[in-house]
Tab-separated table of C-alpha atoms (C1' of nucleotides) in Angstrom:
chain	number	residue	atom	x	y	z
A	1	MET	CA	-38.098	3.869	24.016
A	2	HIS	CA	-41.104	2.736	26.042
A	3	ALA	CA	-43.871	0.234	25.373
A	4	LYS	CA	-45.673	2.578	23.037
A	5	GLY	CA	-42.468	3.052	21.110
A	6	TYR	CA	-42.024	-0.666	20.555
A	7	LEU	CA	-45.581	-1.112	19.430
A	8	ASP	CA	-45.406	1.890	17.149
A	9	LEU	CA	-42.219	0.578	15.681
A	10	MET	CA	-43.883	-2.695	14.840
A	11	ARG	CA	-46.980	-1.005	13.448
A	12	ARG	CA	-44.870	1.313	11.356
A	13	HIS	CA	-43.331	-1.753	9.791
A	14	GLY	CA	-46.702	-3.282	9.059
A	15	LEU	CA	-46.301	-5.963	11.685
A	16	ARG	CA	-49.237	-7.201	13.693
A	17	VAL	CA	-49.584	-6.515	17.346
A	18	THR	CA	-50.751	-9.746	18.892
A	19	PRO	CA	-51.447	-10.341	22.581
A	20	GLN	CA	-48.304	-12.490	22.703
A	21	ARG	CA	-46.129	-9.757	21.320
A	22	ARG	CA	-47.754	-7.185	23.549
A	23	ILE	CA	-46.858	-9.240	26.607
A	24	ILE	CA	-43.301	-9.914	25.528
A	25	LEU	CA	-42.653	-6.272	24.713
A	26	GLN	CA	-44.092	-5.232	28.026
A	27	LEU	CA	-41.828	-7.668	29.857
A	28	LEU	CA	-38.754	-6.388	28.085
A	29	GLU	CA	-39.833	-2.914	29.084
A	30	GLU	CA	-40.286	-3.649	32.729
A	31	ARG	CA	-37.260	-5.809	33.303
A	32	ARG	CA	-34.420	-4.185	31.459
A	33	GLY	CA	-31.818	-6.808	32.172
A	34	HIS	CA	-30.192	-9.450	30.005
A	35	PRO	CA	-32.708	-12.304	30.063
A	36	ASP	CA	-32.448	-15.379	27.893
A	37	ALA	CA	-35.301	-16.834	25.871
A	38	THR	CA	-36.321	-19.285	28.571
A	39	ALA	CA	-36.555	-16.575	31.196
A	40	ILE	CA	-38.671	-14.424	28.920
A	41	HIS	CA	-40.842	-17.397	28.118
A	42	ARG	CA	-41.363	-18.259	31.766
A	43	LEU	CA	-42.392	-14.721	32.633
A	44	ALA	CA	-44.603	-14.436	29.583
A	45	GLN	CA	-46.411	-17.624	30.459
A	46	GLU	CA	-47.321	-16.236	33.845
A	47	ARG	CA	-49.403	-13.675	32.004
A	48	ASP	CA	-50.663	-15.935	29.265
A	49	PRO	CA	-49.971	-19.671	29.398
A	50	ARG	CA	-50.503	-20.090	25.678
A	51	ILE	CA	-47.334	-18.266	24.707
A	52	SER	CA	-44.860	-20.692	23.197
A	53	LEU	CA	-41.085	-20.600	23.281
A	54	ALA	CA	-41.103	-20.482	19.499
A	55	THR	CA	-43.042	-17.239	19.606
A	56	VAL	CA	-40.559	-15.794	22.054
A	57	TYR	CA	-37.708	-16.622	19.689
A	58	ARG	CA	-39.620	-15.313	16.701
A	59	THR	CA	-40.470	-12.090	18.459
A	60	MET	CA	-36.889	-11.558	19.541
A	61	LYS	CA	-35.808	-12.132	15.972
A	62	VAL	CA	-38.235	-9.488	14.760
A	63	LEU	CA	-37.062	-6.991	17.358
A	64	GLU	CA	-33.474	-7.753	16.507
A	65	ASP	CA	-34.091	-7.171	12.819
A	66	LEU	CA	-35.764	-3.878	13.666
A	67	GLY	CA	-32.731	-2.914	15.675
A	68	ALA	CA	-34.762	-2.669	18.858
A	69	ILE	CA	-32.833	-5.266	20.792
A	70	GLN	CA	-29.428	-6.851	20.757
A	71	ARG	CA	-28.553	-10.495	21.114
A	72	HIS	CA	-25.499	-11.421	23.157
A	73	LEU	CA	-23.794	-14.777	23.188
A	74	PHE	CA	-21.867	-14.811	26.418
A	75	GLU	CA	-19.721	-17.801	27.219
A	76	GLY	CA	-21.278	-21.142	27.894
A	77	GLY	CA	-24.915	-20.213	27.864
A	78	PRO	CA	-27.910	-19.444	25.720
A	79	ALA	CA	-28.349	-16.128	23.928
A	80	ARG	CA	-29.320	-13.230	26.131
A	81	PHE	CA	-31.258	-10.211	24.981
A	82	GLU	CA	-30.987	-6.540	25.795
A	83	ASN	CA	-32.791	-3.389	24.773
A	84	ALA	CA	-30.848	-1.564	22.101
A	85	ASP	CA	-31.994	1.906	22.999
A	86	THR	CA	-29.099	2.762	25.267
A	87	ASP	CA	-25.708	3.984	24.192
A	88	HIS	CA	-23.095	1.485	23.178
A	89	HIS	CA	-21.484	-0.317	26.045
A	90	ASP	CA	-19.587	-3.469	26.841
A	91	HIS	CA	-20.180	-6.104	29.491
A	92	LEU	CA	-18.604	-7.504	32.597
A	93	ILE	CA	-20.081	-10.885	33.476
A	94	ASP	CA	-19.946	-12.157	37.047
A	95	ILE	CA	-18.803	-15.739	36.559
A	96	ASP	CA	-20.350	-16.834	39.850
A	97	THR	CA	-23.808	-15.365	39.420
A	98	GLY	CA	-24.147	-14.685	35.702
A	99	LYS	CA	-24.994	-11.087	36.532
A	100	VAL	CA	-24.125	-8.606	33.814
A	101	ILE	CA	-22.661	-5.179	34.490
A	102	GLU	CA	-22.482	-2.639	31.722
A	103	PHE	CA	-19.602	-0.285	31.186
A	104	SER	CA	-18.122	1.780	28.430
A	105	SER	CA	-14.746	3.236	27.701
A	106	SER	CA	-14.187	5.705	24.934
A	107	ARG	CA	-10.465	5.185	25.405
A	108	ILE	CA	-10.759	1.488	24.662
A	109	GLU	CA	-13.014	2.210	21.705
A	110	LYS	CA	-10.436	4.593	20.342
A	111	LEU	CA	-7.619	2.097	20.734
A	112	GLN	CA	-9.699	-0.537	18.953
A	113	GLU	CA	-10.206	1.803	16.033
A	114	GLU	CA	-6.504	2.508	15.862
A	115	ILE	CA	-5.640	-1.169	15.886
A	116	ALA	CA	-8.136	-2.062	13.183
A	117	ASP	CA	-6.993	0.872	11.120
A	118	ARG	CA	-3.376	-0.189	11.402
A	119	LEU	CA	-4.348	-3.673	10.220
A	120	GLY	CA	-6.205	-2.229	7.267
A	121	TYR	CA	-9.689	-2.941	8.544
A	122	GLU	CA	-12.853	-1.062	9.299
A	123	ILE	CA	-14.642	-2.267	12.404
A	124	VAL	CA	-18.227	-3.294	11.716
A	125	HIS	CA	-18.858	-4.222	15.298
A	126	HIS	CA	-16.994	-5.618	18.231
A	127	ARG	CA	-17.419	-7.575	21.380
A	128	LEU	CA	-15.631	-6.879	24.616
A	129	GLU	CA	-16.560	-9.036	27.554
A	130	LEU	CA	-14.817	-9.199	30.889
A	131	TYR	CA	-15.456	-12.323	32.931
A	132	GLY	CA	-14.693	-11.686	36.562
A	133	ARG	CA	-15.269	-12.405	40.174
A	134	LYS	CA	-16.234	-9.966	42.879
A	135	LYS	CA	-13.345	-8.847	45.047
A	136	ARG	CA	-13.574	-9.603	48.779
A	137	GLN	CA	-12.924	-6.204	50.225
A	138	GLU	CA	-12.444	-2.929	48.447
B	1	MET	CA	5.934	-26.222	21.701
B	2	HIS	CA	6.403	-28.674	18.848
B	3	ALA	CA	4.978	-32.128	18.189
B	4	LYS	CA	7.295	-33.753	20.670
B	5	GLY	CA	6.162	-31.259	23.264
B	6	TYR	CA	2.513	-32.138	22.801
B	7	LEU	CA	3.186	-35.834	22.974
B	8	ASP	CA	5.387	-35.467	25.997
B	9	LEU	CA	2.749	-33.414	27.677
B	10	MET	CA	0.206	-36.168	27.154
B	11	ARG	CA	2.591	-38.870	28.290
B	12	ARG	CA	3.500	-36.889	31.361
B	13	HIS	CA	-0.148	-36.902	32.270
B	14	GLY	CA	-0.435	-40.618	31.778
B	15	LEU	CA	-2.497	-40.270	28.637
B	16	ARG	CA	-2.140	-42.704	25.788
B	17	VAL	CA	-0.663	-41.728	22.481
B	18	THR	CA	-2.884	-43.273	19.862
B	19	PRO	CA	-2.450	-42.969	16.096
B	20	GLN	CA	-5.523	-40.739	16.024
B	21	ARG	CA	-4.102	-38.353	18.575
B	22	ARG	CA	-0.739	-38.385	16.890
B	23	ILE	CA	-2.330	-37.265	13.636
B	24	ILE	CA	-4.465	-34.572	15.218
B	25	LEU	CA	-1.562	-33.128	17.180
B	26	GLN	CA	0.570	-33.139	14.079
B	27	LEU	CA	-2.112	-31.260	12.153
B	28	LEU	CA	-2.420	-28.627	14.843
B	29	GLU	CA	1.319	-28.272	14.693
B	30	GLU	CA	1.539	-27.805	10.986
B	31	ARG	CA	-1.433	-25.554	10.464
B	32	ARG	CA	-1.349	-23.061	13.260
B	33	GLY	CA	-4.544	-21.277	12.383
B	34	HIS	CA	-7.963	-21.231	13.969
B	35	PRO	CA	-9.640	-24.338	12.553
B	36	ASP	CA	-12.949	-25.679	13.742
B	37	ALA	CA	-13.634	-29.319	14.607
B	38	THR	CA	-14.961	-30.159	11.160
B	39	ALA	CA	-11.888	-28.756	9.441
B	40	ILE	CA	-9.593	-30.713	11.728
B	41	HIS	CA	-11.657	-33.821	11.149
B	42	ARG	CA	-11.531	-33.440	7.391
B	43	LEU	CA	-7.771	-33.046	7.385
B	44	ALA	CA	-7.299	-35.881	9.830
B	45	GLN	CA	-9.364	-38.209	7.691
B	46	GLU	CA	-7.086	-37.583	4.747
B	47	ARG	CA	-4.363	-39.254	6.758
B	48	ASP	CA	-6.501	-41.914	8.397
B	49	PRO	CA	-10.131	-42.365	7.323
B	50	ARG	CA	-11.022	-44.129	10.547
B	51	ILE	CA	-10.726	-41.001	12.676
B	52	SER	CA	-14.140	-39.938	13.920
B	53	LEU	CA	-15.416	-36.486	14.669
B	54	ALA	CA	-16.057	-37.608	18.235
B	55	THR	CA	-12.372	-38.333	18.656
B	56	VAL	CA	-11.493	-34.911	17.330
B	57	TYR	CA	-13.761	-33.304	19.905
B	58	ARG	CA	-12.450	-35.543	22.666
B	59	THR	CA	-8.854	-34.802	21.773
B	60	MET	CA	-9.486	-31.081	21.699
B	61	LYS	CA	-11.113	-31.359	25.083
B	62	VAL	CA	-8.051	-33.118	26.461
B	63	LEU	CA	-5.713	-30.518	25.027
B	64	GLU	CA	-7.892	-27.754	26.360
B	65	ASP	CA	-7.858	-29.255	29.836
B	66	LEU	CA	-4.081	-29.521	29.640
B	67	GLY	CA	-3.926	-25.866	28.701
B	68	ALA	CA	-2.333	-26.679	25.367
B	69	ILE	CA	-5.019	-25.135	23.205
B	70	GLN	CA	-7.721	-22.553	23.517
B	71	ARG	CA	-11.278	-22.743	22.303
B	72	HIS	CA	-12.832	-19.634	20.770
B	73	LEU	CA	-16.497	-19.095	20.104
B	74	PHE	CA	-16.593	-16.393	17.508
B	75	GLU	CA	-19.946	-15.115	16.332
B	76	GLY	CA	-22.291	-17.343	14.438
B	77	GLY	CA	-20.114	-20.357	13.971
B	78	PRO	CA	-18.723	-23.487	15.539
B	79	ALA	CA	-15.913	-23.413	18.087
B	80	ARG	CA	-12.478	-22.738	16.666
B	81	PHE	CA	-9.249	-23.929	18.210
B	82	GLU	CA	-5.857	-22.336	18.572
B	83	ASN	CA	-2.528	-23.321	20.068
B	84	ALA	CA	-2.153	-21.821	23.510
B	85	ASP	CA	1.611	-21.554	23.453
B	86	THR	CA	1.753	-17.976	22.225
B	87	ASP	CA	1.385	-14.869	24.314
B	88	HIS	CA	-2.043	-13.560	25.084
B	89	HIS	CA	-3.703	-11.791	22.213
B	90	ASP	CA	-7.106	-10.791	20.929
B	91	HIS	CA	-8.720	-11.310	17.549
B	92	LEU	CA	-9.929	-9.383	14.574
B	93	ILE	CA	-12.263	-11.470	12.446
B	94	ASP	CA	-12.727	-10.660	8.773
B	95	ILE	CA	-16.508	-10.847	8.405
B	96	ASP	CA	-16.235	-11.583	4.694
B	97	THR	CA	-13.723	-14.410	4.794
B	98	GLY	CA	-13.734	-15.608	8.386
B	99	LYS	CA	-9.997	-15.047	8.520
B	100	VAL	CA	-8.629	-14.326	11.960
B	101	ILE	CA	-5.929	-11.767	12.652
B	102	GLU	CA	-4.274	-11.666	16.034
B	103	PHE	CA	-3.307	-8.519	17.840
B	104	SER	CA	-2.573	-7.400	21.345
B	105	SER	CA	-2.642	-4.115	23.169
B	106	SER	CA	-1.200	-3.698	26.605
B	107	ARG	CA	-2.941	-0.354	26.796
B	108	ILE	CA	-6.344	-1.950	26.303
B	109	GLU	CA	-5.471	-4.661	28.803
B	110	LYS	CA	-4.566	-2.023	31.332
B	111	LEU	CA	-7.790	-0.097	30.806
B	112	GLN	CA	-9.778	-3.309	31.232
B	113	GLU	CA	-8.105	-3.934	34.551
B	114	GLU	CA	-8.853	-0.416	35.693
B	115	ILE	CA	-12.501	-0.742	34.740
B	116	ALA	CA	-12.950	-4.084	36.470
B	117	ASP	CA	-11.159	-2.770	39.515
B	118	ARG	CA	-13.397	0.259	39.681
B	119	LEU	CA	-16.438	-2.030	39.527
B	120	GLY	CA	-15.062	-4.155	42.348
B	121	TYR	CA	-14.143	-7.141	40.196
B	122	GLU	CA	-11.105	-9.205	39.409
B	123	ILE	CA	-10.888	-10.273	35.783
B	124	VAL	CA	-10.617	-14.025	35.369
B	125	HIS	CA	-10.461	-13.807	31.627
B	126	HIS	CA	-11.804	-11.669	28.861
B	127	ARG	CA	-12.756	-11.702	25.257
B	128	LEU	CA	-12.115	-8.914	22.818
B	129	GLU	CA	-13.114	-9.512	19.243
B	130	LEU	CA	-13.224	-6.980	16.456
B	131	TYR	CA	-15.393	-7.886	13.486
B	132	GLY	CA	-14.354	-5.921	10.473
B	133	ARG	CA	-14.048	-5.554	6.763
B	134	LYS	CA	-10.933	-4.883	4.777
B	135	LYS	CA	-10.534	-1.280	3.688
B	136	ARG	CA	-10.350	-0.585	-0.044
B	137	GLN	CA	-7.239	1.509	-0.233
B	138	GLU	CA	-4.831	2.366	2.512
C	1	DC	C1'	-61.459	-11.670	3.873
C	2	DT	C1'	-56.339	-12.169	3.950
C	3	DC	C1'	-52.370	-13.502	5.132
C	4	DA	C1'	-49.278	-12.552	9.277
C	5	DC	C1'	-48.841	-14.938	13.290
C	6	DT	C1'	-49.227	-18.840	16.482
C	7	DG	C1'	-48.590	-23.491	18.788
C	8	DC	C1'	-46.859	-27.812	18.160
C	9	DA	C1'	-43.673	-30.987	16.930
C	10	DA	C1'	-40.091	-32.117	14.158
C	11	DA	C1'	-35.715	-30.640	12.248
C	12	DC	C1'	-31.229	-28.552	12.771
C	13	DC	C1'	-26.439	-28.003	14.157
C	14	DT	C1'	-22.836	-28.423	17.050
C	15	DT	C1'	-21.118	-30.963	20.767
C	16	DT	C1'	-21.307	-34.654	24.149
C	17	DT	C1'	-21.988	-39.316	25.726
C	18	DG	C1'	-23.246	-44.519	26.443
C	19	DC	C1'	-21.700	-48.698	24.935
C	20	DA	C1'	-19.212	-52.507	23.291
C	21	DA	C1'	-14.987	-53.325	20.866
C	22	DT	C1'	-10.051	-52.215	20.417
C	23	DA	C1'	-5.447	-51.505	21.582
C	24	DG	C1'	-1.709	-48.712	24.201
C	25	DA	C1'	1.440	-49.301	28.189
D	1	DT	C1'	-3.452	-57.839	31.312
D	2	DC	C1'	-5.967	-53.702	32.276
D	3	DT	C1'	-8.376	-49.894	31.364
D	4	DA	C1'	-7.922	-45.623	28.397
D	5	DT	C1'	-9.465	-44.701	23.985
D	6	DT	C1'	-12.168	-45.379	19.877
D	7	DG	C1'	-16.198	-45.533	16.429
D	8	DC	C1'	-20.836	-45.478	16.103
D	9	DA	C1'	-25.094	-43.914	16.913
D	10	DA	C1'	-27.996	-41.773	19.956
D	11	DA	C1'	-28.734	-37.892	23.059
D	12	DA	C1'	-28.370	-33.287	24.436
D	13	DG	C1'	-29.261	-28.381	24.288
D	14	DG	C1'	-30.362	-24.220	22.128
D	15	DT	C1'	-32.661	-22.389	18.195
D	16	DT	C1'	-35.252	-22.621	13.894
D	17	DT	C1'	-38.882	-24.157	10.836
D	18	DG	C1'	-42.955	-26.660	8.303
D	19	DC	C1'	-47.576	-26.930	8.720
D	20	DA	C1'	-52.292	-26.298	9.517
D	21	DG	C1'	-55.175	-23.479	12.319
D	22	DT	C1'	-56.155	-18.731	14.252
D	23	DG	C1'	-57.036	-13.980	14.412
D	24	DA	C1'	-55.363	-8.908	13.563
D	25	DG	C1'	-56.204	-5.336	10.459
DNA sequence: CTCACTGCAAACCTTTTGCAATAGA
DNA sequence: TCTATTGCAAAAGGTTTGCAGTGAG
């Protein structure tokens, strides 16, 4: 999903495309990391100083409701956002730098399903986060 | 670890055993669930109305630092606390009731290690939470 | 021309903290 | 006695919201 896709998505839902939203969407496009609201706000303000933090939060909420982004609450920090157009994956967070590495394991997913099933539950969603530190030498 | 154990632990570290702490520790003993600070506070006040929420938080912080309890930040709610004297386990949260079910899987643990290793990381700790809904009929 | 969207500031919610008073050891 | 601990109220930190003004469609 590229910039056009985001905008189309919003238009399709009868939402207005304002300059603020245009800038925020563009930023999320260009920097596909796991920024928090403050980081997005800072970058957005470089392009238009009028953009408020409230608008950033409101825009992220809209995108989240549309299923276009995901909100992650990693340990001890503000919410971080990520494009939702990639396949499902989990996260390894570098506890020294805050850097996020994505990974996925169908074997783990399968085991999770089995466990939930055994307990009589259907998984609606899950959260697997590894907090680690870079090894010295491989 | 029973009540005596908690108290001893605090004494061993030169901490004072106040009536407030005594009550909170006793509560954690009796109700080994995953209560949040407000729940602990409410129960504690039934036994001594003078106990403040601040003291609950401070006591939990002390216990956490001593390694006697663990703090969990499940989705969309306040921190919840759990005795740390059981073996490692993960959690399945019932999204309808908030109930927490514990489980553990050495196979998942092993796969996590392998993944982190492959990415050049050592896991310091992790978080695996399944959010699910009870199945109708087994 | 409408009403969705915005900026601003205030409100919210959970958690922490400064301070003066209290009370374990 | 001495200072760790407490209650209270205020502060902190991230996120949301009420409101009146603005501007996209």
